[in-house]
Short mmCIF file of C-alpha atoms and ligand atoms in Angstrom, two decimals:
data_model
loop_
_atom_site.label_atom_id
_atom_site.label_comp_id
_atom_site.label_asym_id
_atom_site.label_seq_id
_atom_site.Cartn_x
_atom_site.Cartn_y
_atom_site.Cartn_z
CA MET A 1 -23.72 16.87 20.54
CA ALA A 2 -20.06 16.03 20.11
CA LYS A 3 -17.91 17.34 17.35
CA ALA A 4 -16.41 14.71 15.05
CA GLN A 5 -13.50 12.79 16.50
CA MET A 6 -11.29 9.97 15.27
CA MET A 7 -10.35 8.19 18.47
CA PHE A 8 -7.38 5.88 18.96
CA PRO A 9 -7.31 2.73 21.11
CA ALA A 10 -6.53 3.00 24.82
CA GLY A 11 -2.80 2.60 25.39
CA PHE A 12 -1.85 3.85 21.93
CA ARG A 13 1.73 5.17 22.04
CA TRP A 14 1.89 8.87 21.28
CA GLY A 15 5.55 9.47 20.83
CA THR A 16 8.29 11.62 19.45
CA ALA A 17 11.65 10.50 18.06
CA THR A 18 15.26 11.70 18.16
CA ALA A 19 18.72 10.24 17.51
CA ALA A 20 21.81 10.62 19.70
CA TYR A 21 24.18 12.33 17.28
CA GLN A 22 21.49 14.76 16.18
CA VAL A 23 20.55 16.03 19.65
CA GLU A 24 23.27 15.28 22.19
CA GLY A 25 26.13 17.53 21.07
CA HIS A 26 29.91 17.06 21.16
CA ASN A 27 30.04 13.44 20.10
CA THR A 28 33.71 13.84 19.35
CA HIS A 29 34.50 10.12 19.01
CA SER A 30 31.96 9.61 16.22
CA ASP A 31 32.78 9.31 12.51
CA TRP A 32 30.27 12.14 11.88
CA TRP A 33 32.26 14.52 14.04
CA ALA A 34 35.45 13.90 12.05
CA TRP A 35 33.49 14.06 8.77
CA GLU A 36 31.98 17.45 9.59
CA GLN A 37 35.36 19.09 10.08
CA VAL A 38 36.08 19.11 6.34
CA ASP A 39 34.38 21.89 4.37
CA GLY A 40 31.99 20.99 1.60
CA ARG A 41 30.49 17.90 3.20
CA ILE A 42 27.64 19.39 5.21
CA LEU A 43 25.35 21.98 3.64
CA HIS A 44 26.70 25.47 4.43
CA ASN A 45 29.47 23.72 6.39
CA HIS A 46 27.18 23.59 9.40
CA LYS A 47 28.45 21.74 12.46
CA ALA A 48 26.54 19.68 15.01
CA GLY A 49 28.33 21.49 17.86
CA GLN A 50 26.25 21.26 21.00
CA ALA A 51 23.30 20.11 18.85
CA SER A 52 20.16 20.29 21.01
CA ASN A 53 22.25 20.06 24.19
CA TRP A 54 20.79 16.73 25.31
CA TRP A 55 23.96 15.38 26.82
CA ALA A 56 23.85 18.22 29.32
CA ASN A 57 20.11 18.67 29.58
CA ALA A 58 17.83 16.25 27.75
CA GLU A 59 15.51 16.71 30.69
CA ALA A 60 14.40 20.17 29.50
CA ASP A 61 12.90 18.73 26.32
CA LEU A 62 11.57 15.67 28.14
CA ASP A 63 9.65 18.05 30.40
CA ALA A 64 8.14 19.54 27.26
CA ALA A 65 7.33 16.07 25.92
CA ALA A 66 5.58 15.25 29.20
CA HIS A 67 3.71 18.54 29.07
CA MET A 68 2.54 17.64 25.58
CA GLY A 69 1.07 14.47 27.03
CA THR A 70 3.24 12.06 25.06
CA ASN A 71 3.66 8.62 26.61
CA ALA A 72 6.48 7.30 24.40
CA HIS A 73 9.80 8.50 23.04
CA ARG A 74 12.29 6.93 20.67
CA LEU A 75 15.93 7.88 21.25
CA SER A 76 19.26 6.33 20.34
CA LEU A 77 22.50 5.55 22.11
CA GLU A 78 25.79 6.79 20.75
CA TRP A 79 28.11 3.79 20.50
CA SER A 80 31.15 6.10 20.27
CA ARG A 81 30.30 7.54 23.70
CA ILE A 82 29.79 4.16 25.32
CA GLU A 83 32.91 2.63 23.75
CA PRO A 84 35.16 5.57 22.78
CA GLU A 85 38.18 3.28 22.28
CA PRO A 86 38.03 -0.41 21.36
CA SER A 87 37.21 -2.42 24.49
CA VAL A 88 37.18 0.71 26.66
CA PHE A 89 33.67 1.25 27.98
CA ASP A 90 32.83 4.57 29.58
CA GLN A 91 30.83 4.02 32.75
CA ASN A 92 30.01 7.74 32.99
CA ALA A 93 28.35 7.58 29.60
CA LEU A 94 26.29 4.55 30.61
CA ASP A 95 25.33 6.32 33.85
CA ARG A 96 24.17 9.36 31.92
CA TYR A 97 22.06 7.20 29.62
CA ARG A 98 20.58 5.55 32.70
CA GLN A 99 19.67 8.97 34.03
CA ILE A 100 17.99 9.95 30.75
CA LEU A 101 16.05 6.67 30.55
CA GLN A 102 15.00 7.05 34.18
CA ALA A 103 13.93 10.63 33.43
CA LEU A 104 11.66 9.27 30.71
CA HIS A 105 10.11 6.69 33.02
CA ASP A 106 9.66 9.30 35.76
CA ARG A 107 7.61 11.36 33.31
CA GLY A 108 5.43 8.43 32.26
CA ILE A 109 7.17 8.22 28.89
CA GLU A 110 8.09 4.75 27.65
CA PRO A 111 11.50 4.64 25.95
CA MET A 112 12.19 2.91 22.65
CA VAL A 113 15.96 2.68 22.24
CA THR A 114 17.93 2.45 19.00
CA LEU A 115 21.40 0.91 19.19
CA HIS A 116 22.72 2.16 15.85
CA HIS A 117 21.44 5.33 14.23
CA PHE A 118 23.80 6.31 11.36
CA SER A 119 26.85 6.94 13.52
CA ASN A 120 29.96 4.81 14.26
CA PRO A 121 32.87 5.05 16.67
CA LEU A 122 35.89 6.31 14.72
CA TRP A 123 38.00 3.33 15.83
CA LEU A 124 35.43 0.99 14.29
CA VAL A 125 35.65 2.77 10.95
CA GLU A 126 39.42 2.30 11.03
CA LYS A 127 38.81 -1.43 11.44
CA GLY A 128 36.47 -1.49 8.44
CA ASP A 129 33.07 -1.36 10.25
CA PHE A 130 30.29 -2.74 8.03
CA ASN A 131 32.72 -3.57 5.23
CA SER A 132 34.05 -6.31 7.43
CA GLN A 133 32.55 -9.21 9.34
CA ILE A 134 34.48 -8.09 12.46
CA VAL A 135 31.72 -5.54 13.04
CA VAL A 136 29.39 -8.35 14.13
CA SER A 137 31.28 -9.38 17.25
CA TYR A 138 31.92 -5.74 18.18
CA PHE A 139 28.24 -4.89 17.78
CA GLN A 140 27.24 -7.94 19.78
CA ARG A 141 29.61 -6.99 22.60
CA TYR A 142 28.38 -3.38 22.62
CA THR A 143 24.79 -4.63 22.75
CA ALA A 144 25.62 -6.98 25.64
CA LYS A 145 27.13 -4.07 27.55
CA VAL A 146 24.03 -1.95 26.99
CA VAL A 147 21.72 -4.80 27.94
CA ALA A 148 23.62 -5.37 31.19
CA ALA A 149 23.77 -1.68 32.10
CA LEU A 150 20.40 -0.40 30.88
CA GLY A 151 18.24 -3.33 29.81
CA ASP A 152 15.90 -3.15 32.80
CA LEU A 153 14.77 0.30 31.62
CA ILE A 154 14.20 -0.58 27.94
CA PRO A 155 10.99 -2.35 26.91
CA LEU A 156 11.30 -1.57 23.17
CA TRP A 157 14.45 -1.83 21.08
CA ILE A 158 15.51 -0.91 17.57
CA THR A 159 18.77 -2.59 16.60
CA ILE A 160 19.55 -0.59 13.46
CA ASN A 161 17.94 2.52 12.05
CA GLU A 162 17.11 2.62 8.33
CA PRO A 163 19.71 0.12 7.10
CA MET A 164 18.93 0.69 3.42
CA VAL A 165 19.05 4.49 3.70
CA TYR A 166 22.37 4.09 5.50
CA MET A 167 23.71 1.83 2.76
CA PHE A 168 22.41 4.16 0.02
CA MET A 169 23.70 7.42 1.51
CA ARG A 170 27.01 5.96 2.58
CA TYR A 171 28.02 3.50 -0.11
CA LEU A 172 26.28 4.88 -3.21
CA VAL A 173 25.67 8.62 -2.73
CA GLY A 174 28.69 9.31 -0.52
CA ALA A 175 26.87 11.94 1.56
CA PHE A 176 27.48 10.11 4.86
CA PRO A 177 30.90 9.53 6.47
CA ALA A 178 33.02 7.38 4.27
CA PRO A 179 33.34 3.65 4.64
CA GLN A 180 36.65 2.05 3.65
CA LYS A 181 35.19 0.76 0.38
CA LYS A 182 32.25 2.26 -1.55
CA GLY A 183 30.06 1.16 -4.44
CA LEU A 184 27.23 -1.30 -4.89
CA LEU A 185 29.12 -4.49 -4.09
CA ALA A 186 30.61 -3.05 -0.91
CA GLY A 187 27.14 -1.72 -0.05
CA MET A 188 25.56 -5.16 -0.44
CA GLU A 189 28.31 -6.63 1.72
CA ALA A 190 27.47 -4.00 4.33
CA VAL A 191 23.79 -4.99 4.17
CA LYS A 192 24.80 -8.58 4.90
CA HIS A 193 26.88 -7.47 7.87
CA MET A 194 24.08 -5.25 9.16
CA LEU A 195 21.72 -8.22 9.03
CA LEU A 196 24.24 -10.29 10.99
CA CYS A 197 24.60 -7.46 13.52
CA HIS A 198 20.85 -7.23 13.84
CA ALA A 199 20.48 -10.97 14.45
CA ALA A 200 23.30 -10.98 17.01
CA ALA A 201 21.79 -8.02 18.87
CA TYR A 202 18.27 -9.47 18.71
CA HIS A 203 19.32 -12.69 20.43
CA THR A 204 21.58 -10.91 22.93
CA ILE A 205 18.67 -8.77 24.08
CA LYS A 206 16.13 -11.61 24.13
CA ASP A 207 18.46 -13.94 26.07
CA SER A 208 18.40 -11.52 29.01
CA TYR A 209 14.96 -9.97 28.50
CA PRO A 210 12.65 -12.39 26.70
CA ALA A 211 9.71 -9.99 27.05
CA ALA A 212 11.56 -7.08 25.41
CA GLN A 213 10.24 -6.23 21.95
CA VAL A 214 12.98 -5.88 19.37
CA GLY A 215 12.81 -4.68 15.78
CA VAL A 216 14.36 -2.52 13.10
CA ALA A 217 13.23 0.96 12.01
CA LYS A 218 12.92 0.57 8.26
CA ASN A 219 12.36 3.56 6.02
CA PHE A 220 9.60 2.70 3.54
CA PRO A 221 9.26 5.38 0.87
CA VAL A 222 6.54 4.94 -1.72
CA PHE A 223 8.25 4.44 -5.10
CA GLN A 224 6.12 5.03 -8.15
CA ALA A 225 6.48 5.70 -11.84
CA LYS A 226 5.01 9.07 -12.78
CA PRO A 227 1.36 8.72 -13.76
CA GLY A 228 1.13 7.97 -17.47
CA SER A 229 4.60 6.37 -17.64
CA TYR A 230 5.30 3.46 -19.96
CA PHE A 231 6.16 -0.06 -18.89
CA PRO A 232 9.95 0.34 -18.34
CA ALA A 233 9.41 3.06 -15.74
CA ARG A 234 6.76 0.98 -13.97
CA TRP A 235 9.02 -2.06 -14.03
CA TRP A 236 11.88 0.02 -12.67
CA ALA A 237 9.70 1.39 -9.84
CA GLY A 238 8.96 -2.23 -8.89
CA GLN A 239 12.66 -3.04 -8.89
CA VAL A 240 13.55 -0.05 -6.73
CA ASN A 241 10.74 -1.00 -4.36
CA PHE A 242 12.02 -4.56 -4.13
CA TRP A 243 15.67 -3.72 -3.49
CA PHE A 244 15.03 -0.80 -1.16
CA ASN A 245 11.89 -1.86 0.70
CA GLU A 246 11.46 -5.61 0.45
CA LEU A 247 14.95 -7.10 0.38
CA TRP A 248 15.77 -6.38 4.01
CA MET A 249 12.36 -7.43 5.29
CA GLN A 250 12.35 -10.69 3.35
CA ALA A 251 15.77 -11.49 4.75
CA MET A 252 14.51 -10.97 8.30
CA VAL A 253 11.54 -13.22 7.58
CA ASN A 254 13.28 -16.15 5.91
CA GLY A 255 16.93 -15.78 6.94
CA ARG A 256 18.26 -15.48 3.39
CA LEU A 257 19.61 -12.38 1.69
CA ARG A 258 18.79 -12.12 -2.00
CA THR A 259 21.82 -11.14 -4.06
CA PHE A 260 22.15 -10.30 -7.74
CA ILE A 261 22.92 -13.93 -8.50
CA GLY A 262 21.04 -15.96 -5.92
CA SER A 263 20.73 -15.80 -2.16
CA THR A 264 22.94 -16.26 0.92
CA PRO A 265 21.82 -17.74 4.22
CA ILE A 266 22.30 -15.47 7.25
CA ALA A 267 22.74 -17.31 10.53
CA ASN A 268 20.12 -16.82 13.29
CA LEU A 269 18.23 -14.24 11.29
CA ALA A 270 14.96 -15.90 10.27
CA GLY A 271 12.06 -14.49 12.30
CA SER A 272 14.31 -12.28 14.45
CA PHE A 273 11.92 -9.36 14.87
CA ASP A 274 8.94 -8.76 17.14
CA PHE A 275 7.49 -5.76 15.32
CA VAL A 276 7.87 -3.76 12.13
CA GLY A 277 9.20 -0.25 12.67
CA VAL A 278 7.94 1.98 9.87
CA ASN A 279 9.70 5.26 9.11
CA TYR A 280 7.60 7.06 6.54
CA TYR A 281 8.26 10.46 5.01
CA THR A 282 7.38 10.72 1.35
CA ARG A 283 6.77 9.35 -2.13
CA PHE A 284 9.36 9.34 -4.90
CA TYR A 285 8.63 9.26 -8.62
CA VAL A 286 11.44 7.08 -9.89
CA LYS A 287 13.02 7.86 -13.26
CA PHE A 288 13.81 5.46 -16.01
CA PRO A 289 16.48 5.35 -17.21
CA PRO A 290 17.86 6.45 -13.83
CA LEU A 291 20.30 9.01 -15.18
CA GLY A 292 21.31 12.03 -13.12
CA GLY A 293 19.54 10.85 -9.97
CA PHE A 294 17.18 7.99 -9.36
CA TYR A 295 14.08 10.08 -8.77
CA ASP A 296 12.34 12.93 -10.48
CA PRO A 297 11.82 15.89 -8.14
CA SER A 298 9.55 17.72 -10.60
CA TRP A 299 6.39 17.14 -8.64
CA GLY A 300 3.14 18.16 -10.25
CA PRO A 301 1.78 21.70 -9.74
CA GLU A 302 -0.69 20.41 -7.16
CA ALA A 303 2.01 18.76 -5.02
CA VAL A 304 2.73 20.17 -1.57
CA VAL A 305 6.50 20.06 -1.07
CA SER A 306 8.31 20.60 2.23
CA ASP A 307 11.36 22.80 2.93
CA GLY A 308 14.47 22.39 0.79
CA HIS A 309 12.63 20.16 -1.71
CA TYR A 310 12.86 17.41 0.89
CA GLY A 311 9.79 15.69 -0.45
CA GLU A 312 6.14 15.72 -1.31
CA VAL A 313 3.56 15.61 1.46
CA TYR A 314 1.78 12.37 0.63
CA PRO A 315 -0.33 11.06 3.52
CA ALA A 316 -1.99 8.27 1.51
CA GLY A 317 1.46 6.70 1.29
CA LEU A 318 1.46 6.05 5.02
CA TYR A 319 -1.65 3.90 4.67
CA GLN A 320 -0.05 2.08 1.75
CA VAL A 321 3.12 1.26 3.68
CA ILE A 322 1.10 0.12 6.70
CA GLN A 323 -0.82 -2.23 4.40
CA ASN A 324 2.46 -3.59 3.02
CA ALA A 325 3.80 -4.06 6.53
CA LEU A 326 0.84 -6.39 7.24
CA ASN A 327 2.68 -8.96 5.09
CA TYR A 328 5.08 -9.52 7.97
CA HIS A 329 2.36 -10.50 10.46
CA LYS A 330 3.80 -8.52 13.37
CA PRO A 331 2.68 -5.44 15.32
CA ILE A 332 3.53 -2.18 13.57
CA TYR A 333 5.00 0.98 15.06
CA ILE A 334 5.32 4.19 13.09
CA THR A 335 8.82 4.84 14.38
CA GLU A 336 9.31 8.10 12.41
CA ASN A 337 7.10 10.47 10.45
CA GLY A 338 7.53 14.19 9.96
CA LEU A 339 8.71 16.92 7.63
CA PRO A 340 11.11 19.86 7.49
CA ASP A 341 8.95 22.96 7.90
CA GLU A 342 10.63 25.82 9.69
CA ASP A 343 7.67 28.20 9.63
CA ASP A 344 5.23 25.43 10.53
CA ASP A 345 2.77 26.29 7.78
CA LEU A 346 2.50 22.66 6.64
CA ARG A 347 3.12 20.61 9.78
CA PRO A 348 -0.32 20.94 11.43
CA SER A 349 -2.11 19.58 8.37
CA PHE A 350 0.70 17.06 7.80
CA ILE A 351 0.13 15.65 11.29
CA LEU A 352 -3.66 15.52 11.00
CA THR A 353 -3.73 13.97 7.54
CA HIS A 354 -1.09 11.36 8.38
CA LEU A 355 -2.80 10.46 11.64
CA ARG A 356 -6.06 10.08 9.78
CA GLU A 357 -4.35 7.36 7.72
CA VAL A 358 -3.14 5.67 10.91
CA TRP A 359 -6.65 5.87 12.32
CA ARG A 360 -8.07 4.38 9.11
CA ALA A 361 -5.64 1.47 9.40
CA ILE A 362 -6.54 0.93 13.05
CA SER A 363 -10.25 1.06 12.26
CA PHE A 364 -9.64 -1.99 10.03
CA CYS A 365 -7.97 -3.65 13.04
CA TYR A 366 -4.51 -3.35 11.57
CA PRO A 367 -2.13 -3.66 14.54
CA VAL A 368 -0.59 -0.18 14.63
CA MET A 369 0.62 0.24 18.19
CA GLY A 370 2.11 3.72 18.20
CA TYR A 371 3.20 6.83 16.33
CA TYR A 372 6.53 8.60 16.98
CA HIS A 373 6.73 12.02 15.39
CA TRP A 374 10.11 13.05 14.03
CA SER A 375 11.04 15.15 15.83
CA LEU A 376 10.47 16.51 19.31
CA VAL A 377 12.90 19.38 18.81
CA ASP A 378 14.91 20.81 15.89
CA ASN A 379 18.19 18.95 15.53
CA PHE A 380 21.25 18.45 13.36
CA GLU A 381 20.03 16.95 10.09
CA TRP A 382 23.10 15.02 8.94
CA ASP A 383 24.41 16.18 5.55
CA ARG A 384 21.74 18.92 5.51
CA GLY A 385 23.04 20.44 8.74
CA TRP A 386 20.68 22.90 10.39
CA THR A 387 18.91 23.80 7.16
CA GLN A 388 15.98 21.47 7.83
CA ARG A 389 13.83 21.90 10.90
CA PHE A 390 11.70 18.92 11.87
CA GLY A 391 10.86 19.88 15.46
CA LEU A 392 7.52 20.26 17.18
CA ILE A 393 9.69 22.61 19.23
CA SER A 394 11.88 25.10 17.38
CA LEU A 395 15.46 25.60 18.47
CA ASP A 396 18.07 28.27 17.91
CA PRO A 397 21.25 26.16 18.06
CA GLU A 398 23.37 29.22 18.96
CA THR A 399 21.37 30.43 21.95
CA GLN A 400 19.53 27.17 22.63
CA ALA A 401 16.31 29.19 22.85
CA ARG A 402 13.25 27.03 22.27
CA ASP A 403 9.68 27.68 21.34
CA MET A 404 6.76 25.33 20.95
CA ARG A 405 5.52 25.51 17.36
CA PRO A 406 1.74 25.61 16.78
CA SER A 407 2.06 21.99 15.60
CA GLY A 408 3.52 21.18 19.03
CA ARG A 409 0.38 22.55 20.61
CA LEU A 410 -1.71 20.56 18.16
CA TYR A 411 0.22 17.40 19.07
CA ARG A 412 -0.39 18.18 22.73
CA ASP A 413 -4.14 18.39 22.07
CA ILE A 414 -3.99 15.10 20.13
CA CYS A 415 -2.17 13.27 22.93
CA HIS A 416 -4.57 14.61 25.54
CA LEU A 417 -7.65 13.61 23.52
CA ASN A 418 -6.12 10.31 22.32
CA GLY A 419 -7.45 11.21 18.91
CA ILE A 420 -7.91 13.88 16.28
CA SER A 421 -10.98 16.05 15.92
CA SER A 422 -12.76 18.49 13.66
CA GLU A 423 -12.22 21.13 16.30
CA MET A 424 -8.45 20.72 15.98
CA ALA A 425 -8.69 21.05 12.22
CA ALA A 426 -10.77 24.22 12.64
CA GLN A 427 -8.27 25.67 15.07
CA TYR A 428 -4.93 24.70 13.55
CA THR A 429 -5.60 24.23 9.86
CA PRO A 430 -9.05 25.52 8.87
CA ALA A 431 -8.47 24.82 5.17
CA LEU A 432 -8.53 21.12 6.01
CA LEU A 433 -11.83 21.10 7.85
CA ALA A 434 -14.08 20.62 4.82
CA THR A 435 -12.02 17.82 3.26
CA MET A 436 -11.14 15.95 6.38
CA PHE A 437 -14.45 16.32 8.19
CA PRO A 438 -17.01 16.88 5.42
CA GLY A 439 -20.12 18.65 6.61
CA GLU A 440 -18.44 19.88 9.78
CA SER A 441 -18.07 23.57 10.40
CA PRO A 442 -18.50 25.99 13.27
CA GLN A 443 -22.00 26.60 11.78
CA SER A 444 -23.03 22.93 11.75
CA PRO A 445 -25.54 21.68 14.34
CA ALA A 446 -22.93 19.58 16.16
CA TRP A 447 -20.90 22.70 16.82
CA GLN A 448 -23.85 24.74 18.05
CA GLY A 449 -24.09 22.56 21.15
C1 FCB B 1 15.41 9.76 8.80
C2 FCB B 1 16.48 9.55 9.85
C3 FCB B 1 16.47 10.59 10.94
C4 FCB B 1 16.18 11.98 10.39
C5 FCB B 1 14.95 11.96 9.55
C6 FCB B 1 14.56 13.29 8.99
O1 FCB B 1 15.79 9.16 7.61
O2 FCB B 1 16.33 8.30 10.46
O3 FCB B 1 17.69 10.54 11.64
O4 FCB B 1 17.28 12.45 9.70
O5 FCB B 1 15.14 11.08 8.47
#
């Protein structure tokens, strides 16, 4: 008799995800590189340095990804490498990206490519980047260059990663490299320009490759009022959810951006996405009034919280955000999901419980096409430097020594089975066996053969 298994459909994408600046190393023309040089901006003044050494040797980790049995990987291109000076395109950089994309194909790993993942060429910042409409024609031209040089190797595209996180961290919190103008109004202007950039890139890609699938990776946190809160907090949670989660999506659906006083039409935007990219990490209890931070990090005593108070482990939220994504009537990809957990004591159960939610969604015929775990290997975590380790593979950034974490071995077993099983729970996270697979145990009849 077989042990209990939750199987995924044939062809399901089992992936991992990375971003250029975080893994490549020495992206000296990026605004992040300049930003890092000033003390006090990155936790412990960490530097990206050679990062995970992908510019020199992405292939080492891609070998590991192939060994794990993954068939998909999400990576990004660094605009500042491809166009280090305005209108100067670096053919060597494009050639290296071609090599990396070919290396993925050679290993049976389908690439999903992000054009903009939190990092800008320095020259673009000097010109005002997303504060100014000029960004749209620059982004369109960069996209056209990438399409011409690499498009034949890219079936799946993300134009912009987490636009609302980018706006929030950059224009409101100030933890990401500075735009020319900050504040809410400048941030909303940037959202408008990001939407225009997205639309321009979408059509540029589709004009040359109509069969390419193009979307956005949108971070969808679950926002809730703390249980037992009164009406204002619940109302506020709804507002935060609307502005952070819904605003961007509604704009992509109907081509109009809601503003505080009405709405603005955005040219060529309506319907310009082929799938919904869901980045899901955690739930936030929003505070009302939102003084001293918009969320309340005092999770209940029962909450499981990942390294550095990054967030609560809340797998049910993944199911919730998948259900919300059904509103957009497009295929869904889980383009990021993971947690910082250096000693890997939470990640195995994190992976199994989140994948159970994906399986539940698929068992209701919700169109979830793939899951990309963030991340394949430890990498430079933006303003949090090297303090947060998201990798299935651990990395010492000094020596570049790597080690597969137990969760990496679990992910390998998952990819090879095309599903999750009670046996995996028993092996990697025994405490989960009884709750996730009730009635299953090494003593149960099914296990006795
Ligand atoms: C997401 C980012 C990604 C990484 C993970 C942990 O918000 O897209 O680059 O930092 O969080």
